[in-house]
PDB file of C-alpha atoms in Angstrom:
ATOM      1  CA  MET A   1     -52.361 280.065 105.834  1.00  0.00           C
ATOM      2  CA  GLY A   2     -51.684 283.417 103.940  1.00  0.00           C
ATOM      3  CA  GLN A   3     -51.272 285.469 107.172  1.00  0.00           C
ATOM      4  CA  LEU A   4     -48.789 282.997 108.472  1.00  0.00           C
ATOM      5  CA  ASP A   5     -46.852 283.156 105.280  1.00  0.00           C
ATOM      6  CA  THR A   6     -46.693 287.012 105.649  1.00  0.00           C
ATOM      7  CA  VAL A   7     -45.643 286.677 109.198  1.00  0.00           C
ATOM      8  CA  ILE A   8     -42.774 284.299 108.538  1.00  0.00           C
ATOM      9  CA  ARG A   9     -41.476 286.296 105.598  1.00  0.00           C
ATOM     10  CA  VAL A  10     -41.400 289.322 107.972  1.00  0.00           C
ATOM     11  CA  GLU A  11     -39.805 287.443 110.660  1.00  0.00           C
ATOM     12  CA  ARG A  12     -37.237 286.029 108.301  1.00  0.00           C
ATOM     13  CA  ASP A  13     -36.555 289.558 107.018  1.00  0.00           C
ATOM     14  CA  ARG A  14     -35.983 290.755 110.498  1.00  0.00           C
ATOM     15  CA  GLU A  15     -33.677 287.906 111.151  1.00  0.00           C
ATOM     16  CA  ASP A  16     -31.732 288.484 107.972  1.00  0.00           C
ATOM     17  CA  LYS A  17     -31.427 292.276 109.086  1.00  0.00           C
ATOM     18  CA  ALA A  18     -30.256 291.286 112.528  1.00  0.00           C
ATOM     19  CA  ALA A  19     -27.636 288.947 111.145  1.00  0.00           C
ATOM     20  CA  GLN A  20     -26.239 291.597 108.780  1.00  0.00           C
ATOM     21  CA  ALA A  21     -26.145 294.198 111.716  1.00  0.00           C
ATOM     22  CA  LEU A  22     -24.199 291.715 113.703  1.00  0.00           C
ATOM     23  CA  GLN A  23     -21.768 290.986 110.814  1.00  0.00           C
ATOM     24  CA  LEU A  24     -21.429 294.742 110.479  1.00  0.00           C
ATOM     25  CA  ALA A  25     -20.579 295.148 113.993  1.00  0.00           C
ATOM     26  CA  GLU A  26     -18.165 292.255 113.959  1.00  0.00           C
ATOM     27  CA  HIS A  27     -16.195 293.879 110.979  1.00  0.00           C
ATOM     28  CA  THR A  28     -16.099 296.979 112.842  1.00  0.00           C
ATOM     29  CA  VAL A  29     -14.295 295.413 115.920  1.00  0.00           C
ATOM     30  CA  GLN A  30     -11.885 293.770 113.311  1.00  0.00           C
ATOM     31  CA  GLN A  31     -11.199 297.303 111.712  1.00  0.00           C
ATOM     32  CA  GLN A  32     -10.753 298.934 115.115  1.00  0.00           C
ATOM     33  CA  LYS A  33      -8.221 296.038 115.913  1.00  0.00           C
ATOM     34  CA  GLN A  34      -6.437 296.767 112.895  1.00  0.00           C
ATOM     35  CA  LYS A  35      -6.092 300.245 113.678  1.00  0.00           C
ATOM     36  CA  LEU A  36      -4.707 299.467 117.156  1.00  0.00           C
ATOM     37  CA  SER A  37      -2.368 297.144 115.715  1.00  0.00           C
ATOM     38  CA  SER A  38      -1.009 299.871 113.202  1.00  0.00           C
ATOM     39  CA  LEU A  39      -0.691 302.396 116.241  1.00  0.00           C
ATOM     40  CA  GLN A  40       1.324 299.854 118.290  1.00  0.00           C
ATOM     41  CA  GLN A  41       3.417 299.090 115.272  1.00  0.00           C
ATOM     42  CA  TYR A  42       3.884 302.567 114.673  1.00  0.00           C
ATOM     43  CA  ARG A  43       4.906 303.093 118.298  1.00  0.00           C
ATOM     44  CA  LEU A  44       7.152 300.376 118.368  1.00  0.00           C
ATOM     45  CA  ASP A  45       9.049 301.629 115.068  1.00  0.00           C
ATOM     46  CA  TYR A  46       9.218 305.168 116.481  1.00  0.00           C
ATOM     47  CA  VAL A  47      10.913 304.129 120.018  1.00  0.00           C
ATOM     48  CA  ARG A  48      13.115 301.895 118.067  1.00  0.00           C
ATOM     49  CA  GLN A  49      13.958 304.806 115.749  1.00  0.00           C
ATOM     50  CA  ILE A  50      14.605 307.116 119.002  1.00  0.00           C
ATOM     51  CA  GLN A  51      16.942 304.352 120.455  1.00  0.00           C
ATOM     52  CA  GLN A  52      18.958 303.956 117.219  1.00  0.00           C
ATOM     53  CA  SER A  53      19.439 307.734 116.868  1.00  0.00           C
ATOM     54  CA  GLY A  54      20.693 307.688 120.492  1.00  0.00           C
ATOM     55  CA  ARG A  55      23.094 305.032 119.887  1.00  0.00           C
ATOM     56  CA  GLN A  56      24.542 306.611 116.699  1.00  0.00           C
ATOM     57  CA  GLY A  57      25.004 309.971 117.869  1.00  0.00           C
ATOM     58  CA  GLY A  58      23.126 310.915 120.681  1.00  0.00           C
ATOM     59  CA  VAL A  59      19.940 313.066 121.024  1.00  0.00           C
ATOM     60  CA  ASP A  60      19.843 316.486 122.944  1.00  0.00           C
ATOM     61  CA  ALA A  61      17.732 316.644 125.965  1.00  0.00           C
ATOM     62  CA  ARG A  62      14.972 318.895 124.195  1.00  0.00           C
ATOM     63  CA  ASP A  63      14.786 316.539 121.399  1.00  0.00           C
ATOM     64  CA  TYR A  64      14.641 313.519 123.667  1.00  0.00           C
ATOM     65  CA  HIS A  65      11.899 315.401 125.742  1.00  0.00           C
ATOM     66  CA  GLN A  66       9.744 315.930 122.440  1.00  0.00           C
ATOM     67  CA  HIS A  67      10.250 312.268 121.394  1.00  0.00           C
ATOM     68  CA  LEU A  68       8.970 311.175 124.880  1.00  0.00           C
ATOM     69  CA  GLN A  69       6.006 313.539 124.594  1.00  0.00           C
ATOM     70  CA  PHE A  70       5.200 311.889 121.298  1.00  0.00           C
ATOM     71  CA  VAL A  71       5.432 308.428 122.649  1.00  0.00           C
ATOM     72  CA  GLY A  72       3.031 309.635 125.317  1.00  0.00           C
ATOM     73  CA  LYS A  73       0.610 310.656 122.745  1.00  0.00           C
ATOM     74  CA  LEU A  74       0.874 307.435 120.951  1.00  0.00           C
ATOM     75  CA  ASP A  75       0.334 305.585 124.311  1.00  0.00           C
ATOM     76  CA  LYS A  76      -2.777 307.696 124.831  1.00  0.00           C
ATOM     77  CA  ALA A  77      -4.021 306.978 121.193  1.00  0.00           C
ATOM     78  CA  CYS A  78      -3.545 303.330 121.945  1.00  0.00           C
ATOM     79  CA  GLN A  79      -5.672 303.389 125.048  1.00  0.00           C
ATOM     80  CA  GLN A  80      -8.308 305.338 123.281  1.00  0.00           C
ATOM     81  CA  GLN A  81      -8.240 302.923 120.574  1.00  0.00           C
ATOM     82  CA  MET A  82      -8.668 299.871 123.110  1.00  0.00           C
ATOM     83  CA  GLN A  83     -11.914 301.869 124.544  1.00  0.00           C
ATOM     84  CA  ILE A  84     -13.191 301.989 121.037  1.00  0.00           C
ATOM     85  CA  ILE A  85     -12.601 298.267 120.684  1.00  0.00           C
ATOM     86  CA  SER A  86     -14.266 297.572 123.928  1.00  0.00           C
ATOM     87  CA  GLN A  87     -17.379 299.654 122.847  1.00  0.00           C
ATOM     88  CA  ALA A  88     -17.540 297.791 119.612  1.00  0.00           C
ATOM     89  CA  ARG A  89     -17.279 294.533 121.476  1.00  0.00           C
ATOM     90  CA  MET A  90     -20.321 295.629 123.662  1.00  0.00           C
ATOM     91  CA  VAL A  91     -22.238 296.464 120.118  1.00  0.00           C
ATOM     92  CA  VAL A  92     -21.445 293.011 118.839  1.00  0.00           C
ATOM     93  CA  ASP A  93     -22.870 291.384 122.128  1.00  0.00           C
ATOM     94  CA  GLN A  94     -25.813 293.273 121.667  1.00  0.00           C
ATOM     95  CA  ARG A  95     -26.252 292.653 118.032  1.00  0.00           C
ATOM     96  CA  ARG A  96     -25.781 288.998 118.714  1.00  0.00           C
ATOM     97  CA  ARG A  97     -28.403 289.167 121.526  1.00  0.00           C
ATOM     98  CA  GLN A  98     -30.914 290.519 119.123  1.00  0.00           C
ATOM     99  CA  TRP A  99     -30.196 288.303 116.367  1.00  0.00           C
ATOM    100  CA  LEU A 100     -30.515 285.300 118.716  1.00  0.00           C
ATOM    101  CA  GLU A 101     -33.884 286.779 120.035  1.00  0.00           C
ATOM    102  CA  GLN A 102     -35.002 287.259 116.488  1.00  0.00           C
ATOM    103  CA  GLN A 103     -33.994 283.794 115.648  1.00  0.00           C
ATOM    104  CA  LYS A 104     -36.206 282.462 118.366  1.00  0.00           C
ATOM    105  CA  ARG A 105     -39.370 284.637 117.072  1.00  0.00           C
ATOM    106  CA  ARG A 106     -38.683 283.125 113.490  1.00  0.00           C
ATOM    107  CA  LYS A 107     -38.445 279.565 114.925  1.00  0.00           C
ATOM    108  CA  ALA A 108     -41.704 279.973 117.010  1.00  0.00           C
ATOM    109  CA  VAL A 109     -43.496 280.998 113.829  1.00  0.00           C
ATOM    110  CA  ASP A 110     -42.075 278.053 111.666  1.00  0.00           C
ATOM    111  CA  LEU A 111     -43.151 276.039 114.560  1.00  0.00           C
ATOM    112  CA  LEU A 112     -46.517 277.383 114.449  1.00  0.00           C
ATOM    113  CA  ILE A 113     -46.724 276.790 110.708  1.00  0.00           C
ATOM    114  CA  GLU A 114     -45.562 273.202 110.960  1.00  0.00           C
ATOM    115  CA  LYS A 115     -48.122 272.567 113.714  1.00  0.00           C
ATOM    116  CA  LYS A 116     -51.109 274.128 111.326  1.00  0.00           C
ATOM    117  CA  GLN A 117     -49.800 272.107 108.321  1.00  0.00           C
ATOM    118  CA  ALA A 118     -49.906 268.849 110.444  1.00  0.00           C
ATOM    119  CA  GLU A 119     -53.398 269.834 111.646  1.00  0.00           C
ATOM    120  CA  ALA A 120     -54.505 270.608 108.253  1.00  0.00           C
ATOM    121  CA  ALA A 121     -53.128 267.222 107.077  1.00  0.00           C
ATOM    122  CA  VAL A 122     -54.926 265.310 109.901  1.00  0.00           C
ATOM    123  CA  ILE A 123     -58.086 267.013 108.808  1.00  0.00           C
ATOM    124  CA  ALA A 124     -57.347 266.003 105.211  1.00  0.00           C
ATOM    125  CA  ASN A 125     -56.659 262.684 106.097  1.00  0.00           C
ATOM    126  CA  ARG A 126     -59.963 262.183 108.321  1.00  0.00           C
ATOM    127  CA  ARG A 127     -62.071 263.632 105.230  1.00  0.00           C
ATOM    128  CA  GLU A 128     -60.476 261.372 102.885  1.00  0.00           C
ATOM    129  CA  GLN A 129     -61.155 258.368 105.341  1.00  0.00           C
ATOM    130  CA  ASP A 130     -64.672 259.422 105.787  1.00  0.00           C
ATOM    131  CA  MET A 131     -64.935 259.462 101.930  1.00  0.00           C
ATOM    132  CA  LEU A 132     -63.501 256.139 101.366  1.00  0.00           C
ATOM    133  CA  ASP A 133     -65.767 254.852 104.158  1.00  0.00           C
ATOM    134  CA  GLU A 134     -68.902 256.479 102.603  1.00  0.00           C
ATOM    135  CA  PHE A 135     -67.840 254.924  99.281  1.00  0.00           C
ATOM    136  CA  ALA A 136     -67.357 251.496 100.964  1.00  0.00           C
ATOM    137  CA  ASN A 137     -70.836 251.710 102.607  1.00  0.00           C
ATOM    138  CA  GLN A 138     -72.559 252.408  99.269  1.00  0.00           C
ATOM    139  CA  ARG A 139     -70.904 249.643  97.511  1.00  0.00           C
ATOM    140  CA  PHE A 140     -71.925 247.395 100.259  1.00  0.00           C
ATOM    141  CA  LEU A 141     -75.474 248.494 100.278  1.00  0.00           C
ATOM    142  CA  ARG A 142     -75.542 248.337  96.499  1.00  0.00           C
ATOM    143  CA  ALA A 143     -74.213 244.624  96.646  1.00  0.00           C
ATOM    144  CA  LYS A 144     -76.831 244.017  99.267  1.00  0.00           C
ATOM    145  CA  THR A 145     -79.623 245.340  97.324  1.00  0.00           C
ATOM    146  CA  ASN A 146     -78.553 243.578  94.101  1.00  0.00           C
ATOM    147  CA  ARG A 147     -78.424 240.343  96.137  1.00  0.00           C
ATOM    148  CA  TYR A 148     -82.453 240.475  96.706  1.00  0.00           C
TER     149      TYR A 148
END
């Protein structure tokens, strides 16, 4: 079963690599979510800072306009980050499908190996039974020959 051992090793290696790729993709999604959270928190803090400045002494129209433009840029950055997260999630889904498919292939090879081992065990049991039957026949014949 040397060839099957090689095949199962290759399939297990491929499954491990697929699992690692899935894990990396999931990690990427988490990193991108953290970036989005940081952007959103920064935007929130910035808007609060503008509001507080307005309450304390007012903001002239030009500064207020610049602040609004910057908030718009932060909103755009958040939207772009959400798109990046969406794409990263699609990669996770793809990697998960690849891992599951590879897992199926590995399980199929495992099943084939189990089947081959079971067949080999049946053949070995038959040979052993044939040998035992042969020994029993020879003993019977010797005992019969010794009686006469």
